[in-house]
Coordinates of N, CA and C in Angstrom, one line a residue:
M21 N 125.3 95.0 119.9 CA 124.3 94.3 120.9 C 123.8 93.3 120.4
G22 N 123.7 92.8 119.2 CA 123.0 91.6 118.7 C 121.6 91.8 118.4
L23 N 121.0 93.1 118.8 CA 119.7 93.0 118.6 C 119.4 93.2 116.9
A24 N 118.2 92.5 116.6 CA 117.8 92.9 115.3 C 116.9 94.1 115.1
V25 N 116.9 95.0 114.2 CA 116.0 96.1 113.8 C 115.8 95.9 112.5
L26 N 114.3 95.7 112.6 CA 113.7 95.4 111.4 C 112.9 96.8 110.7
G27 N 112.6 97.0 109.6 CA 112.0 97.9 108.9 C 110.6 98.0 109.4
P28 N 109.9 99.2 108.8 CA 108.4 99.2 109.3 C 107.3 98.1 108.5
C29 N 106.4 97.8 109.1 CA 105.7 96.7 108.4 C 104.1 97.0 108.9
V30 N 103.1 97.4 108.2 CA 101.7 97.4 108.5 C 101.1 96.4 109.1
N31 N 101.5 95.4 109.5 CA 101.0 94.1 110.0 C 101.6 93.9 111.3
E32 N 102.8 94.8 111.8 CA 103.6 94.7 112.9 C 103.9 96.0 114.0
S33 N 104.1 97.1 113.0 CA 104.7 98.2 113.6 C 103.5 99.0 114.4
G34 N 104.0 99.6 115.4 CA 103.4 100.8 116.1 C 103.3 102.0 115.5
L35 N 103.0 103.0 116.3 CA 103.3 104.4 116.0 C 105.0 104.9 116.2
N36 N 105.4 104.1 117.1 CA 106.8 104.5 117.2 C 107.6 103.1 117.3
F37 N 108.9 103.2 117.4 CA 109.6 102.0 117.5 C 109.3 101.1 118.6
S38 N 109.1 99.7 118.5 CA 108.6 99.0 119.5 C 109.2 97.4 119.2
V39 N 109.3 96.8 120.3 CA 109.8 95.3 120.4 C 108.6 94.3 119.9
N40 N 109.0 93.2 119.2 CA 108.1 92.4 118.7 C 108.0 91.1 119.6
D41 N 107.2 90.0 119.4 CA 107.0 89.0 119.9 C 108.7 88.3 120.3
K42 N 109.2 88.4 119.1 CA 110.7 87.7 118.9 C 111.6 88.6 119.6
G43 N 111.7 89.6 120.2 CA 112.4 90.6 120.9 C 113.1 91.1 120.1
E44 N 112.7 91.4 118.8 CA 113.2 92.3 117.5 C 112.7 93.6 117.6
I45 N 113.4 94.7 117.3 CA 113.2 96.1 117.2 C 112.5 96.4 116.1
R46 N 111.1 96.8 115.9 CA 110.4 97.1 114.7 C 110.4 98.7 114.6
F47 N 110.9 99.2 113.4 CA 110.7 100.6 113.0 C 109.2 101.1 113.1
G48 N 109.2 101.9 113.6 CA 107.6 102.5 114.0 C 107.1 103.4 112.4
L49 N 105.9 103.1 112.2 CA 105.1 103.7 111.2 C 105.0 105.3 111.2
G50 N 104.9 105.8 112.2 CA 105.5 107.2 112.5 C 106.5 107.9 112.2
G51 N 107.5 107.1 112.0 CA 108.8 107.8 111.6 C 108.9 107.7 110.0
I52 N 107.9 107.4 109.2 CA 108.1 107.5 107.7 C 107.5 108.9 107.4
K53 N 108.3 109.5 106.5 CA 107.7 111.2 106.3 C 106.5 110.9 105.5
G54 N 105.8 112.0 105.5 CA 104.3 112.0 105.1 C 103.6 111.0 105.5
V55 N 103.8 110.4 106.4 CA 102.7 109.2 107.0 C 102.3 110.2 108.4
G56 N 101.2 110.6 108.2 CA 100.6 111.3 109.7 C 100.4 110.3 110.4
E57 N 100.2 111.0 111.9 CA 99.8 110.0 113.2 C 98.3 109.5 113.0
N58 N 97.5 110.1 112.4 CA 96.0 109.8 112.3 C 96.2 108.5 111.3
A59 N 96.9 108.5 110.2 CA 96.7 107.5 109.1 C 97.4 106.4 109.9
V60 N 98.5 106.5 111.0 CA 99.2 105.3 111.5 C 98.1 104.9 112.8
L61 N 97.3 105.5 113.3 CA 96.2 105.2 114.1 C 95.3 104.4 113.6
S62 N 95.1 105.3 112.7 CA 93.9 104.1 111.7 C 94.1 102.9 111.2
I63 N 95.3 102.7 110.9 CA 95.9 101.5 110.3 C 96.0 100.5 111.6
I64 N 96.6 101.2 112.6 CA 97.0 100.0 113.9 C 95.3 99.7 114.3
Q65 N 94.5 100.6 114.5 CA 93.4 100.2 115.0 C 92.5 99.5 114.2
E66 N 92.7 99.3 113.1 CA 91.8 98.5 112.0 C 92.4 96.9 112.1
R67 N 93.7 96.9 112.4 CA 94.4 96.0 112.5 C 94.2 95.1 113.8
K68 N 94.1 96.0 114.8 CA 93.8 95.4 116.2 C 92.3 94.7 116.2
E69 N 91.4 95.3 115.5 CA 90.0 95.1 115.5 C 90.0 93.9 114.5
N70 N 90.0 93.8 113.5 CA 90.2 92.8 112.4 C 91.1 91.9 112.1
G71 N 92.3 92.0 112.6 CA 93.4 91.2 112.1 C 94.2 91.6 111.2
P72 N 95.4 90.9 110.8 CA 96.6 91.4 109.9 C 95.7 91.5 108.4
Y73 N 96.6 92.6 107.8 CA 96.1 92.7 106.4 C 96.9 91.7 105.6
I74 N 95.8 91.0 104.6 CA 96.5 90.2 103.6 C 97.0 90.7 102.4
S75 N 96.6 91.8 101.8 CA 97.0 92.2 100.7 C 97.0 93.7 100.9
L76 N 97.4 94.7 99.9 CA 97.3 96.0 99.6 C 95.7 96.2 99.5
P77 N 95.1 95.7 98.6 CA 93.6 95.9 98.5 C 92.8 95.9 99.6
D78 N 93.2 94.5 100.6 CA 92.6 94.4 101.6 C 93.0 95.5 102.7
L79 N 94.3 96.1 102.5 CA 94.4 97.1 103.5 C 93.4 98.2 103.0
T80 N 93.5 98.8 101.7 CA 92.6 100.0 101.2 C 91.2 99.8 101.4
K81 N 90.9 98.6 101.6 CA 89.3 98.4 101.8 C 88.9 98.5 103.2
R82 N 89.8 98.2 104.0 CA 89.5 98.2 105.4 C 89.8 99.9 106.2
V83 N 90.6 100.5 105.9 CA 91.1 101.9 106.4 C 90.1 102.9 105.8
E84 N 90.2 104.1 106.4 CA 89.7 105.4 105.6 C 90.6 106.0 104.7
S85 N 89.9 106.0 103.4 CA 90.9 106.8 102.1 C 91.1 108.3 102.7
Q86 N 90.3 108.8 103.7 CA 90.6 110.2 104.0 C 92.0 110.2 105.1
Q87 N 92.0 109.3 105.6 CA 93.6 109.0 106.5 C 94.6 108.5 105.6
V88 N 94.5 107.3 104.9 CA 95.6 106.6 104.3 C 95.2 106.8 102.8
N89 N 95.6 107.8 102.6 CA 95.6 108.4 100.9 C 96.6 107.8 99.8
K90 N 96.8 108.1 98.7 CA 97.6 107.8 97.9 C 99.2 108.1 98.3
R91 N 99.1 109.4 98.8 CA 100.6 109.9 99.3 C 101.2 109.0 100.6
V92 N 100.2 108.5 101.4 CA 100.6 108.0 102.6 C 100.9 106.4 102.0
L93 N 100.2 105.7 101.5 CA 100.5 104.6 100.7 C 101.8 104.3 100.0
E94 N 101.9 105.5 99.2 CA 103.2 105.2 98.4 C 104.6 105.7 99.4
N95 N 104.3 106.5 100.5 CA 105.7 106.4 101.3 C 105.7 105.4 102.2
L96 N 104.4 104.5 102.6 CA 104.4 103.4 103.1 C 105.5 102.5 102.2
A97 N 104.9 102.2 101.2 CA 105.6 101.4 100.1 C 107.0 101.8 100.2
L98 N 107.6 102.9 99.8 CA 109.0 103.1 99.4 C 109.6 102.9 100.8
A99 N 109.2 103.0 102.1 CA 109.8 102.6 103.1 C 110.1 101.0 103.5
G100 N 109.0 100.1 102.7 CA 109.0 98.9 102.9 C 108.0 98.2 103.8
A101 N 107.1 99.2 104.1 CA 105.9 98.8 105.3 C 105.0 97.9 104.7
V102 N 105.1 98.0 103.5 CA 103.9 96.6 102.7 C 104.6 95.7 101.8
D103 N 106.0 95.5 102.4 CA 106.6 94.3 101.6 C 106.1 93.1 102.2
T104 N 105.3 93.0 103.3 CA 104.6 91.8 103.9 C 103.7 91.1 102.9
F105 N 103.2 92.0 101.9 CA 102.4 91.6 100.8 C 103.2 90.6 100.0
Q106 N 104.3 90.5 100.1 CA 105.0 89.7 99.1 C 105.0 90.1 97.6
L107 N 105.3 91.5 97.5 CA 105.3 92.3 96.2 C 106.5 92.9 96.4
N108 N 107.3 93.1 95.1 CA 108.2 94.2 95.2 C 107.7 95.3 95.2
R109 N 108.5 96.2 95.3 CA 108.2 97.9 95.3 C 108.0 98.3 94.0
A110 N 108.9 97.9 93.0 CA 108.7 98.2 91.6 C 107.1 97.9 91.0
Q111 N 106.7 96.7 91.5 CA 105.2 96.4 91.1 C 104.3 97.2 91.5
L112 N 104.4 97.7 92.8 CA 103.3 98.9 93.5 C 103.5 100.2 92.5
F113 N 104.4 100.6 91.9 CA 104.8 101.8 91.3 C 104.4 101.7 89.5
K114 N 104.4 100.5 89.2 CA 104.3 100.1 87.6 C 103.1 100.7 87.3
A115 N 103.0 101.4 86.1 CA 101.8 101.8 85.6 C 101.0 101.0 84.7
D116 N 100.0 100.6 84.7 CA 99.1 99.8 84.1 C 98.9 100.5 82.3
E117 N 99.2 99.5 81.6 CA 99.4 100.1 80.2 C 98.0 100.7 79.9
K118 N 96.9 100.1 80.2 CA 95.6 100.7 79.9 C 95.2 102.0 80.3
T119 N 95.4 101.9 81.7 CA 94.5 103.0 82.5 C 95.5 104.0 83.1
G120 N 97.2 103.8 83.0 CA 97.8 104.4 83.5 C 98.2 104.7 84.9
R121 N 97.2 103.9 85.5 CA 97.4 104.0 87.2 C 98.3 102.8 87.7
S122 N 99.1 103.2 88.9 CA 100.0 102.2 89.4 C 99.1 101.3 90.3
Y123 N 99.6 100.2 90.6 CA 98.9 99.2 91.4 C 98.3 99.8 92.7
I124 N 99.3 100.7 93.3 CA 98.5 101.5 94.5 C 97.6 102.1 94.4
E125 N 97.3 103.0 93.2 CA 96.2 103.7 92.6 C 95.0 102.7 92.2
T126 N 95.3 101.7 91.4 CA 94.2 100.6 91.6 C 93.5 100.0 92.7
S127 N 94.6 99.8 93.7 CA 94.3 99.3 94.8 C 93.3 100.2 95.7
L128 N 93.5 101.8 95.8 CA 92.9 102.5 96.4 C 91.4 102.7 95.7
K129 N 91.6 102.5 94.3 CA 90.1 102.6 93.6 C 89.2 101.6 94.0
F130 N 90.0 100.6 94.2 CA 89.3 99.2 94.5 C 88.7 99.5 95.9
G131 N 89.5 99.7 96.7 CA 89.1 100.0 98.3 C 87.8 101.0 98.4
S132 N 88.0 101.9 97.3 CA 86.9 102.9 97.3 C 85.7 102.6 97.0
R133 N 85.7 101.8 95.8 CA 84.6 101.0 94.9 C 83.8 99.9 96.2
Y134 N 84.6 99.2 97.0 CA 84.3 98.4 97.8 C 83.3 99.0 99.0
K135 N 84.0 100.1 99.5 CA 83.4 101.0 100.4 C 81.8 101.3 100.1
E136 N 82.0 102.0 98.6 CA 80.7 102.5 98.1 C 79.7 101.7 97.9
S137 N 80.0 100.4 97.3 CA 79.3 99.3 97.3 C 78.3 98.9 98.5
Q138 N 79.1 98.9 99.6 CA 78.6 98.5 100.9 C 77.8 99.7 101.3
N139 N 78.1 100.9 101.2 CA 77.3 101.7 101.5 C 75.9 102.2 101.0
S140 N 76.2 101.8 99.7 CA 75.0 102.2 98.9 C 74.0 101.3 98.7
S141 N 74.2 99.9 98.9 CA 73.3 98.9 98.7 C 72.6 98.5 99.9
Q142 N 71.3 98.4 99.7 CA 70.4 97.8 100.9 C 70.5 96.5 100.9
V143 N 70.6 95.7 102.0 CA 70.8 94.4 102.0 C 69.4 94.1 102.6
S144 N 68.4 93.2 101.7 CA 67.2 92.4 102.3 C 67.7 91.0 102.6
M145 N 66.7 90.7 103.3 CA 67.0 89.2 103.8 C 67.3 88.2 102.8
F146 N 66.8 88.6 101.4 CA 67.0 87.6 100.4 C 68.3 87.9 99.7
D147 N 69.0 89.0 100.1 CA 70.3 89.3 99.4 C 71.6 88.4 100.1
S148 N 72.2 87.8 99.2 CA 73.5 87.5 99.5 C 74.5 88.3 100.5
V149 N 75.2 87.5 101.3 CA 76.1 88.6 102.0 C 77.3 88.6 101.2
D150 N 77.4 87.7 100.6 CA 78.7 87.9 99.3 C 78.3 88.7 98.1
K151 N 77.5 89.6 98.2 CA 77.1 90.5 97.2 C 78.3 91.7 97.1
F152 N 79.2 91.9 98.0 CA 80.2 92.8 98.0 C 81.5 92.3 97.5
D153 N 81.4 91.3 97.1 CA 82.7 90.7 96.7 C 82.9 91.1 95.3
L154 N 83.9 92.0 95.3 CA 84.5 92.5 94.2 C 85.9 92.0 94.0
P155 N 86.2 91.7 92.7 CA 87.5 90.9 92.7 C 88.7 91.9 93.0
E156 N 89.7 91.4 93.5 CA 90.9 92.3 94.2 C 91.8 92.6 92.8
P157 N 92.1 93.6 92.6 CA 93.1 93.7 91.1 C 94.5 92.9 91.4
I158 N 94.7 92.8 90.3 CA 96.1 91.5 90.5 C 97.2 92.4 90.0
P159 N 98.6 92.3 90.8 CA 99.3 93.2 90.8 C 99.9 92.7 89.5
P160 N 100.9 93.7 88.8 CA 101.6 93.6 87.6 C 102.7 92.6 87.9
V161 N 103.3 92.4 86.7 CA 104.5 91.7 86.7 C 105.6 92.7 86.4
E162 N 106.6 92.7 87.4 CA 107.7 93.7 87.3 C 108.8 93.3 88.0
G163 N 110.3 93.4 87.6 CA 111.4 92.9 88.2 C 111.7 94.3 89.3
E164 N 112.6 93.6 90.2 CA 112.5 94.4 91.4 C 113.4 95.6 90.9
W165 N 113.5 96.9 91.7 CA 114.5 97.7 91.4 C 116.0 97.3 91.9
G166 N 116.7 98.0 91.2 CA 118.2 97.7 91.8 C 118.2 98.1 93.1
T167 N 119.2 97.7 93.8 CA 119.6 98.0 95.3 C 119.8 99.5 95.7
L168 N 120.6 100.0 94.8 CA 120.6 101.3 95.3 C 119.7 102.3 95.0
E169 N 118.6 102.0 94.0 CA 117.4 102.8 93.7 C 116.7 102.4 95.1
K170 N 116.4 101.3 95.2 CA 115.6 100.8 96.5 C 116.0 101.5 97.5
L171 N 117.2 101.5 98.1 CA 118.1 102.1 99.1 C 117.7 103.6 99.2
K172 N 118.1 104.3 98.1 CA 117.8 105.6 98.0 C 116.2 106.2 98.4
K173 N 115.3 105.3 97.6 CA 113.7 105.8 97.9 C 113.7 105.3 99.4
E174 N 114.0 104.6 99.8 CA 113.9 104.2 101.3 C 114.4 105.3 102.3
R175 N 115.7 105.7 102.0 CA 116.2 106.8 102.7 C 115.5 108.2 102.6
D176 N 114.9 108.3 101.4 CA 114.2 109.6 101.3 C 112.8 109.9 102.1
V177 N 112.5 108.6 102.8 CA 110.9 108.8 103.2 C 111.3 108.1 104.8
V178 N 112.4 107.4 104.9 CA 112.9 107.1 106.4 C 114.0 107.9 106.9
G179 N 114.5 108.3 106.2 CA 115.9 109.0 106.8 C 117.2 108.0 106.8
I180 N 117.0 106.7 106.8 CA 117.9 106.0 107.0 C 117.6 104.9 106.0
F181 N 118.7 103.7 105.7 CA 118.3 102.5 105.2 C 118.9 101.6 105.9

């Protein structure tokens, strides 16, 4: 029929399949295994209120970590829902040599630290609003997975590739 069917995207997908502004069909975030409806609704609500996500650390600092946890982020990444951040999927899962944490885990830790610093610090009229600017983690350098490996992992969480 000549219709474009696009994969899931944290900046465009809804809960279910939907049509975007260009008339393309976008895979819904609710169709990804291991990503619950509450997590999807949390991502969508925050996106509607404050605009699109610009990076994985931006996503982690804006959504509730109880809803969007490590397992949810990993499945979103495997399905291609965070490809919009211009990172290849291998970068997201590469373990840091010093900490042993993946970029996903490092981003979650960043989001948690950001929220803690926002909640625990009391701002007086003399404090700077920029007080909460923590440096975002830098993604590791890593080559892309091979096509077969990428498609297999995508099929595992979406059911198709």
